[in-house]
Amino acid sequence: MMDNIQKKPKTIHDREYRYDAFGNGRVLLNKKKNHLPAMGWNSWNAFGSGNTESLTRDMADALVELELDQLGYQYVVLDDGCYKAERIDGKLSNETVKFPQGFKALADYVHAKGLKFGMYNDIGTNLCAGAAVGTCGHEMTDAKSYIDWGVDFLKVDNCYYLWDNATFSDATNAKYVYAPNIRSIRIVGEDFSATFQAVEDGILAGRGGERKGDYVTNIGTFDGTGPVPSPVGEQSSELEFHVCVPKAGTYSVYVTYATGQEAGVGTWLQIAVGKQEQSYVYYDDFLPETETTETFCESEGISVVFGAGENCLRLMNHRRQENTLDSYATLLEGLNAAKPDHDIILSICEWGKTQPQNWGYKVGDSWRILNDITFRVGSDGDPGVGAWTDGYTTSVTSQYNKAVIMDELSGLNKGWNDPDMLMVGMNGLTDVMNQTHFTMWCMMNAPLMLGLDLRHVKKGDTLWKIIANKEMIALNQDALGIQAKRVYCSLAQDEPDVSYVTNNDRVDILAKPLKDGSMAISFVNMSEEEKGAYSVTVEQLVKMLGHKMVNKDLFVNAGEYRVVDLWTGEVSVNTTGNFGVEKLQACGNVTVRVTPMC
């Protein structure tokens, strides 16, 4: 099986897979656009790897019996734990005790209900629960299996990934994703020779690189798995030199470097001349290893081409993002080969590690922005545990705090930020928390993947009223496809839409333009204490969202506004253009739809 696995990442020949092409807006491999956020049910939060064929059928039955299918919940997704531990004749196969009739029969059952069928895999060698059946090296074979089984949705994880220090992978894989420590470069050409010191002459571009003594370190891309770095702005660093040469031609670059295999210092180096899509990468590979991270040596000459005059020479390592993009793209390529007209939803689940908000749109329909929302999943009869707040990623607020400022990175022509599955119905969350949790995901255009055991839900009960709120779902599925923007934050009033705030003792106001010209406004109390009065004006809304609104002038000039509370159903008329609340209960929200009246 390991014969299919490469010894190092692929050589990248297509510039569209390069870091410098991430911002060009072009998708790869004819990826389909304009999918609204996926809605459905996923097995992981409810059952972990203990899901079975019988339980999955029960959940499909429940979606229909509860009439959730009529509200848009259509995907029934098997998560980890459904395959045999190893491949059979090189192919994926069903775990025969838990899934005795096989995946095609289960897909047929789901389809007969008018629903769609989803499955799970991983771009690494193994799945997160350990089964040695990851897609790495088997993408074409696996894609054919998924097409044959009738799969409509694929969630693809990132454990045991060979080219990064991902969960369960070898920590020394950091060698692939950071450049070596750089002390200096020497450039030699015809009638030209110059030495540049990294600290004195180099320019640290982007974010994250560090000067340490007489060398530069930490050249690479932030690990976004955890909640620490902001998702807005540059996510990687480079070392640049402005090199002025007398004439155009080929020059040799000698790099004084020291390698490592740990976070911040690696062995893989990229050398490019130029920026963005005018750049060309001349070197993209390992450098020979040095004894320690501070044992410096000079590389062999690396040929580059300079134009006469000033040139931008970049030393960098963007392979953390490029490799991961390539791995997901390879699976999409396989699906295209197996069925060119397929419309499979590809859910990228690499936990935000490689900042997929920058590149995920090229191949995927959504991308996870953090590690899991809960590590305390349920089992048959046990709902598992969710949390409102947590110092890491395992809470509603941890996921929301990051996703809420990523609105400019999503859209119908791209895809959707995914703060993970809904925890509505798990222990640890009150009804108020559940309602606000659901509101947040609807406003942010997050995929609405239910994670509760639907056998515990009765039509008309509190949980059902939350997940079946037609008005809230309509916001998530609105045809305009715009993620809500945070237009006010009590702890970041100057730049509320881009300030990364993790202190939950605050109130946020979100606003979401809608296709019919109305506006959804949500007042969200992140605190576990009651908060007082807050408001937002038409002028504030238009200032931040006017360019995205349908019929902005009508909204601005309306003398009256119809205001509908989307949780209570209360209807009122506003004549001031100032929309507000008198108080917000702890962890609560008030969400209204504001429609201009001629």
XYZ file of C-alpha atoms in Angstrom:
598
model
C 0.000 0.000 0.000
C 2.827 2.382 0.848
C 4.179 1.831 -2.687
C 1.616 4.402 -3.819
C 2.995 7.059 -1.473
C 5.566 9.566 -2.693
C 8.747 10.233 -0.767
C 8.244 13.984 -0.864
C 5.617 16.445 -2.153
C 4.951 16.710 -5.853
C 6.839 19.131 -8.011
C 4.462 21.995 -8.783
C 4.390 22.756 -12.492
C 1.128 24.675 -12.704
C 1.398 28.247 -11.430
C -2.290 28.177 -10.457
C -1.293 25.982 -7.527
C 1.270 28.497 -6.299
C 0.883 30.896 -3.382
C 1.162 33.859 -5.720
C -2.031 32.742 -7.510
C -4.162 32.423 -4.375
C -5.658 35.872 -4.777
C -6.555 35.702 -8.463
C -10.104 34.424 -7.904
C -9.774 31.548 -10.374
C -10.933 28.059 -9.424
C -9.149 24.861 -10.403
C -10.382 21.786 -12.239
C -13.738 23.339 -13.185
C -14.864 23.459 -9.577
C -18.532 24.406 -9.557
C -19.538 27.688 -7.943
C -22.699 29.138 -6.447
C -23.452 26.368 -3.971
C -25.266 27.698 -0.920
C -24.049 26.409 2.471
C -24.671 22.679 2.850
C -27.372 21.543 5.269
C -27.743 18.080 6.718
C -26.654 15.708 9.449
C -23.204 14.333 10.272
C -22.584 11.322 12.495
C -19.497 12.459 14.411
C -20.837 14.647 17.229
C -23.649 12.198 17.962
C -21.849 8.868 17.668
C -18.127 9.404 17.058
C -16.646 6.428 15.241
C -19.424 4.242 16.667
C -21.909 5.105 13.960
C -23.660 2.196 12.239
C -25.784 1.472 9.206
C -28.833 1.102 11.429
C -28.246 4.420 13.180
C -27.685 6.162 9.850
C -30.972 4.837 8.512
C -32.672 6.047 11.681
C -31.254 9.536 11.156
C -32.394 9.604 7.534
C -35.847 8.499 8.662
C -35.881 11.193 11.348
C -34.947 13.983 8.935
C -38.042 13.128 6.934
C -40.361 12.413 9.886
C -39.393 15.710 11.532
C -39.888 17.459 8.171
C -36.372 18.823 8.386
C -35.772 17.709 4.820
C -38.418 20.197 3.724
C -36.381 22.971 5.363
C -33.208 22.144 3.418
C -31.474 19.510 5.545
C -30.566 17.085 2.800
C -27.123 15.543 3.347
C -26.744 12.443 5.545
C -23.004 12.152 6.135
C -21.020 9.209 7.506
C -17.980 10.432 9.412
C -14.978 8.416 10.647
C -15.347 4.782 11.675
C -17.206 3.347 8.686
C -14.407 1.593 6.744
C -12.407 -1.545 7.361
C -9.077 -0.802 9.038
C -7.118 -1.575 5.885
C -7.768 -1.613 2.156
C -8.979 -4.717 0.397
C -7.248 -5.205 -2.958
C -6.238 -1.560 -2.794
C -9.802 -0.306 -2.350
C -11.929 1.119 0.421
C -14.520 -1.231 1.837
C -17.260 -1.103 4.448
C -16.760 -2.243 8.023
C -18.903 -5.362 7.823
C -20.240 -5.466 11.393
C -21.403 -1.839 11.514
C -22.270 -1.513 7.800
C -23.190 -5.047 6.700
C -25.036 -4.147 3.488
C -22.358 -1.793 2.204
C -22.258 1.843 1.209
C -24.102 1.553 -2.108
C -27.130 0.023 -0.403
C -27.048 2.721 2.283
C -26.761 5.458 -0.345
C -29.742 3.950 -2.170
C -31.756 4.002 1.058
C -30.883 7.648 1.693
C -31.629 8.627 -1.900
C -34.989 6.845 -1.769
C -35.883 9.219 1.077
C -35.239 12.174 -1.213
C -32.021 12.929 0.660
C -28.356 12.979 -0.350
C -25.533 10.769 0.878
C -22.161 11.873 2.234
C -18.942 10.148 3.301
C -15.606 10.902 4.919
C -11.918 10.378 4.237
C -8.538 12.028 4.767
C -5.750 13.416 2.575
C -3.219 11.586 4.748
C -2.297 7.925 4.954
C -4.763 7.186 7.766
C -8.082 8.470 9.031
C -8.135 10.386 12.298
C -9.481 7.353 14.174
C -6.541 5.346 12.827
C -7.767 3.233 9.907
C -4.992 3.018 7.292
C -7.257 3.982 4.408
C -6.509 7.659 3.739
C -6.728 8.835 0.149
C -3.016 9.717 -0.155
C -1.739 7.795 -3.168
C -5.189 6.327 -3.865
C -7.094 9.391 -5.011
C -8.163 8.063 -8.409
C -9.242 4.686 -7.037
C -11.159 6.218 -4.136
C -12.853 8.807 -6.325
C -14.157 6.010 -8.562
C -15.512 4.201 -5.480
C -17.333 7.299 -4.274
C -18.915 7.815 -7.658
C -19.940 4.142 -7.846
C -21.485 4.304 -4.362
C -23.538 7.389 -5.245
C -21.828 9.832 -2.897
C -23.048 13.460 -3.033
C -20.857 15.008 -0.307
C -17.283 14.362 0.829
C -15.799 15.579 4.090
C -12.030 15.173 3.782
C -9.845 15.433 6.887
C -6.119 16.123 7.401
C -4.765 13.628 9.959
C -1.580 11.655 9.277
C -0.694 14.070 6.483
C 2.793 13.340 5.168
C 3.803 16.872 4.261
C 2.944 18.711 7.483
C 3.108 18.169 11.228
C -0.633 17.518 11.277
C -2.486 15.710 14.064
C -0.919 12.248 14.568
C 1.701 12.950 11.894
C 5.414 12.988 12.616
C 6.316 16.321 14.262
C 9.524 16.421 12.208
C 7.350 16.943 9.130
C 7.795 20.615 9.982
C 10.841 20.270 7.729
C 8.504 20.545 4.758
C 6.716 23.717 5.815
C 9.383 26.087 7.119
C 12.424 27.474 5.356
C 15.847 26.987 6.922
C 17.339 29.719 9.070
C 18.980 32.235 6.723
C 22.125 34.179 7.595
C 23.086 35.672 4.236
C 23.044 35.296 0.472
C 25.788 35.762 -2.082
C 24.935 36.619 -5.691
C 27.402 36.078 -8.499
C 27.073 36.917 -12.187
C 29.133 38.124 -15.061
C 31.089 41.108 -13.755
C 28.905 41.133 -10.625
C 29.291 39.853 -7.085
C 27.520 40.980 -3.904
C 26.761 39.644 -0.442
C 23.594 40.536 1.470
C 23.150 39.941 5.190
C 19.708 38.597 6.149
C 19.297 40.781 9.226
C 20.848 43.987 7.913
C 19.868 43.897 4.231
C 16.867 41.611 4.105
C 13.253 42.745 4.357
C 10.820 40.628 6.336
C 7.602 40.619 4.323
C 4.280 39.335 5.517
C 3.844 38.305 9.135
C 5.655 35.878 11.414
C 9.302 36.033 10.365
C 11.816 36.874 13.088
C 15.317 38.259 13.336
C 17.396 36.258 15.811
C 20.980 37.352 16.319
C 22.583 37.415 12.891
C 19.996 35.288 11.091
C 16.322 35.208 10.164
C 14.025 32.397 11.272
C 10.347 31.339 11.208
C 9.911 31.746 7.457
C 6.700 29.903 6.631
C 2.936 29.963 7.160
C 1.094 30.305 10.448
C -0.489 27.145 11.822
C -4.172 28.093 12.035
C -5.339 24.972 13.885
C -5.648 26.867 17.161
C -7.349 30.151 17.975
C -4.274 32.356 18.530
C -3.475 34.052 15.180
C -5.978 36.339 13.501
C -7.323 34.947 10.207
C -7.300 38.425 8.653
C -4.224 39.694 6.827
C -0.970 38.047 5.806
C -0.647 34.517 7.116
C 2.958 33.831 6.141
C 6.392 35.422 6.021
C 9.150 35.822 3.474
C 12.671 37.205 3.388
C 13.132 39.648 0.512
C 16.236 41.224 -0.982
C 16.161 44.066 -3.463
C 18.978 43.215 -5.842
C 20.161 45.734 -8.421
C 22.212 44.250 -11.275
C 23.820 46.013 -14.243
C 22.349 43.815 -16.965
C 19.780 41.095 -17.548
C 20.954 37.528 -17.392
C 21.475 34.410 -15.315
C 22.978 34.780 -11.850
C 23.899 32.283 -9.141
C 22.498 32.635 -5.633
C 24.424 31.043 -2.759
C 22.480 30.823 0.497
C 24.099 30.590 3.922
C 21.616 28.561 5.908
C 20.980 26.064 8.731
C 18.226 23.467 8.633
C 15.878 21.959 11.202
C 12.835 19.782 11.603
C 10.777 21.758 14.084
C 8.222 24.535 14.178
C 9.921 27.673 12.858
C 12.855 26.093 11.086
C 12.708 23.517 8.310
C 14.685 22.167 5.407
C 12.606 23.119 2.371
C 13.367 26.387 0.597
C 11.694 28.242 -2.245
C 13.508 30.976 -4.144
C 11.587 33.244 -6.489
C 12.133 36.429 -8.429
C 9.247 38.877 -8.720
C 5.916 39.136 -6.938
C 2.407 37.814 -7.381
C 1.632 36.338 -10.788
C 4.701 37.950 -12.366
C 6.936 35.850 -10.126
C 8.879 32.763 -11.106
C 10.061 30.086 -8.682
C 13.600 28.953 -9.483
C 14.207 26.620 -6.555
C 11.647 24.538 -4.680
C 13.147 21.634 -2.742
C 15.122 20.500 0.274
C 18.533 21.955 0.971
C 21.137 19.506 2.317
C 20.671 19.114 6.069
C 23.029 20.788 8.499
C 24.170 19.423 11.860
C 22.036 21.796 13.942
C 19.666 24.733 13.453
C 22.605 27.072 14.115
C 25.316 25.251 12.174
C 25.447 27.350 9.024
C 26.848 26.379 5.647
C 26.653 27.775 2.135
C 24.505 26.105 -0.506
C 25.565 25.321 -4.015
C 24.757 28.008 -6.544
C 21.092 28.280 -7.502
C 20.497 29.796 -10.934
C 18.005 32.640 -11.261
C 17.271 35.169 -13.985
C 17.367 38.872 -13.179
C 16.307 41.771 -15.314
C 18.561 44.802 -15.630
C 18.087 47.115 -12.661
C 16.293 46.290 -9.420
C 14.864 42.815 -8.780
C 12.914 41.393 -5.871
C 14.503 38.130 -4.742
C 12.313 36.159 -2.325
C 13.389 33.357 0.025
C 10.298 31.627 1.386
C 8.368 28.425 2.011
C 4.693 28.408 1.069
C 4.551 24.648 0.772
C 2.282 24.257 3.813
C -0.520 25.776 1.759
C 0.558 24.630 -1.694
C 0.945 20.974 -0.702
C -2.445 20.855 0.978
C -4.155 22.554 -1.939
C -2.531 20.038 -4.257
C -3.722 17.084 -2.166
C -7.351 18.234 -2.149
C -7.099 19.120 -5.835
C -5.845 15.622 -6.641
C -8.975 14.124 -5.105
C -11.155 16.562 -7.054
C -9.258 15.599 -10.194
C -10.127 11.974 -9.483
C -13.816 12.784 -9.064
C -13.781 14.687 -12.346
C -12.167 11.740 -14.101
C -14.687 9.284 -12.663
C -17.697 11.463 -13.488
C -17.043 14.748 -15.309
C -20.502 16.178 -14.582
C -20.574 15.310 -10.861
C -21.829 17.881 -8.377
C -20.245 16.468 -5.224
C -19.819 18.942 -2.381
C -16.187 18.899 -1.207
C -15.898 19.876 2.456
C -12.270 20.680 3.285
C -11.550 19.646 6.874
C -7.932 20.576 7.594
C -8.948 22.602 10.683
C -7.692 25.933 9.357
C -4.121 24.674 9.675
C -2.927 25.987 6.332
C -5.164 29.072 6.277
C -7.618 27.605 3.723
C -9.571 30.857 3.684
C -6.837 31.951 1.249
C -6.912 28.999 -1.147
C -9.864 26.715 -0.303
C -12.191 28.365 -2.807
C -10.103 26.986 -5.666
C -11.214 23.392 -5.066
C -13.678 23.239 -2.151
C -17.185 24.312 -1.222
C -16.333 24.992 2.431
C -13.276 24.902 4.649
C -12.950 24.330 8.358
C -11.443 27.329 10.124
C -10.284 25.695 13.394
C -9.790 22.381 15.116
C -12.906 20.508 16.268
C -15.727 22.330 18.051
C -15.911 19.494 20.609
C -13.658 16.603 21.601
C -16.315 15.040 23.849
C -18.521 13.437 21.233
C -21.485 11.247 22.016
C -22.377 7.619 21.473
C -25.604 5.708 21.016
C -27.823 7.242 23.713
C -25.200 9.723 24.986
C -25.466 13.241 23.502
C -21.862 14.242 24.187
C -20.766 17.586 25.622
C -20.552 21.036 24.099
C -19.340 24.290 25.632
C -20.183 27.954 25.238
C -16.648 29.109 25.932
C -13.217 27.491 26.058
C -9.587 28.577 25.805
C -8.949 26.408 22.752
C -11.320 25.611 19.881
C -13.866 23.412 21.633
C -16.662 25.910 22.120
C -19.278 27.938 20.309
C -17.510 31.220 20.990
C -14.011 30.040 19.981
C -15.285 29.105 16.549
C -17.501 32.166 16.207
C -14.808 34.650 17.262
C -12.641 33.621 14.340
C -15.333 33.039 11.703
C -17.152 36.322 12.347
C -14.317 38.423 10.930
C -13.817 36.216 7.864
C -16.849 37.494 5.936
C -14.829 38.969 3.076
C -13.253 35.556 2.455
C -16.486 33.736 1.606
C -19.236 34.022 -0.995
C -21.178 32.291 -3.742
C -18.226 32.558 -6.115
C -15.891 31.096 -3.480
C -17.404 28.905 -0.774
C -17.992 29.085 2.960
C -16.072 29.405 6.195
C -16.903 26.332 8.291
C -16.809 26.707 12.103
C -17.650 23.002 12.392
C -20.850 21.097 13.071
C -23.686 22.376 15.211
C -23.630 21.332 18.868
C -27.330 22.073 19.381
C -28.714 19.254 21.534
C -25.468 18.325 23.296
C -25.056 18.492 27.060
C -23.442 21.653 28.391
C -25.451 24.135 26.326
C -28.670 25.748 27.524
C -31.646 26.431 25.270
C -30.582 30.078 25.083
C -27.041 29.101 24.090
C -28.382 26.677 21.495
C -30.559 29.374 19.985
C -27.714 31.886 19.786
C -25.345 29.213 18.452
C -27.799 28.457 15.649
C -28.256 32.176 14.975
C -24.521 32.730 14.646
C -24.110 29.894 12.124
C -27.095 31.104 10.080
C -25.865 34.685 9.985
C -22.315 33.642 9.064
C -23.438 31.388 6.197
C -21.791 28.425 7.893
C -22.777 24.939 6.725
C -25.680 23.781 8.916
C -24.669 20.227 9.728
C -26.687 18.855 12.631
C -24.685 16.765 15.071
C -27.350 15.541 17.474
C -29.102 12.194 17.772
C -32.359 13.040 16.012
C -34.202 10.261 17.845
C -34.181 12.581 20.850
C -36.034 15.337 18.982
C -39.804 15.605 18.801
C -41.573 17.807 16.300
C -42.571 20.994 18.095
C -40.211 20.615 21.079
C -37.583 23.197 21.995
C -34.725 21.620 20.054
C -36.900 21.195 16.980
C -38.036 24.817 17.121
C -34.409 25.905 17.073
C -33.130 23.773 14.209
C -36.408 24.137 12.260
C -36.693 27.939 12.455
C -37.615 28.708 8.851
C -36.803 32.401 9.127
C -33.306 31.768 10.468
C -32.600 29.087 7.861
C -33.751 31.527 5.184
C -30.911 33.859 6.215
C -28.351 31.101 5.839
C -29.781 30.036 2.486
C -30.503 33.505 1.117
C -29.772 33.617 -2.609
C -27.590 36.741 -2.321
C -25.067 34.578 -0.497
C -23.429 37.178 1.736
C -21.941 36.296 5.117
C -22.973 38.720 7.839
C -20.531 41.470 8.742
C -19.876 42.515 12.318
C -20.795 46.186 12.203
C -20.369 46.805 15.934
C -18.321 45.218 18.703
C -18.354 46.689 22.189
C -14.653 45.801 22.603
C -13.471 46.900 19.134
C -15.508 49.872 18.053
C -13.012 51.309 15.552
C -12.665 48.265 13.253
C -15.353 45.824 14.371
C -15.335 43.814 11.146
C -11.634 42.855 11.182
C -10.545 43.069 14.831
C -9.898 39.617 16.265
C -11.515 39.675 19.720
C -11.470 36.624 21.987
C -12.689 38.283 25.181
C -16.332 37.215 25.383
C -17.420 39.932 27.816
C -18.978 41.884 24.982
C -21.876 42.463 22.607
C -21.612 42.122 18.821
C -24.014 43.426 16.203
C -24.083 41.520 12.914
C -25.763 42.690 9.725
C -26.535 40.628 6.628
C -27.893 42.054 3.342
C -30.564 39.880 1.735
C -31.722 39.255 -1.813
C -35.077 41.024 -1.433
C -33.428 44.258 -0.274
C -34.048 43.678 3.421
C -31.397 43.400 6.112
C -30.986 40.865 8.914
C -29.577 42.355 12.116
C -28.477 40.237 15.057
C -27.623 41.581 18.510
C -25.466 38.930 20.174
C -24.493 38.851 23.835
C -21.294 36.807 24.082
C -21.188 37.254 27.866
C -22.686 34.961 30.484
C -24.173 38.058 32.126
C -27.107 40.194 31.014
C -26.192 43.260 28.958
C -27.943 46.600 28.466
C -29.202 48.623 25.511
C -27.507 48.567 22.081
C -28.508 49.962 18.699
C -27.367 50.496 15.134
C -28.493 53.076 12.579
C -29.254 52.920 8.886
C -26.253 55.163 8.303
C -23.936 52.724 10.092
C -25.303 49.781 8.149
C -24.969 51.488 4.791
C -21.484 52.757 5.542
C -20.191 49.213 6.033
C -22.470 47.233 3.741
C -23.903 49.633 1.180
C -21.820 48.222 -1.656
C -23.314 44.771 -1.044
C -26.951 45.792 -0.621
C -29.758 45.263 -3.115
C -31.498 48.608 -3.771
C -29.483 50.564 -1.222
C -31.267 53.829 -2.004
C -34.658 52.377 -1.134
C -33.316 51.171 2.197
C -31.739 54.536 2.975
C -34.740 56.657 2.004
C -37.541 54.539 3.403
C -39.738 56.416 5.837
C -40.755 53.258 7.622
C -39.301 49.803 8.179
C -41.084 46.559 8.943
C -39.174 44.787 11.728
C -39.762 41.083 12.404
C -38.180 39.333 15.387
C -37.115 36.015 13.883
C -37.317 34.109 17.170
C -40.511 35.480 18.685
C -42.349 36.369 15.479
C -43.182 39.830 16.871
C -43.747 42.448 14.153
C -43.267 46.189 14.603
C -42.816 49.323 12.502
C -39.744 51.497 12.868
C -39.831 55.135 11.705
C -36.474 56.331 13.079
C -33.942 54.194 11.195
C -32.363 53.363 14.555
C -32.702 49.677 15.394
C -31.953 48.480 18.882
C -32.628 46.341 21.923
C -33.214 47.388 25.518
C -31.430 44.376 27.008
C -29.882 41.053 26.061
C -30.023 38.025 28.305
C -26.810 36.161 29.057
C -25.548 34.317 25.948
C -28.698 35.488 24.189
C -29.511 37.166 20.923
C -32.193 39.263 19.311
C -32.313 38.815 15.554
C -34.603 40.825 13.308
C -35.331 41.162 9.621
C -35.676 44.801 8.600
C -37.592 45.526 5.382
C -37.990 49.045 3.944
C -41.616 50.105 3.395
C -42.318 52.461 0.493
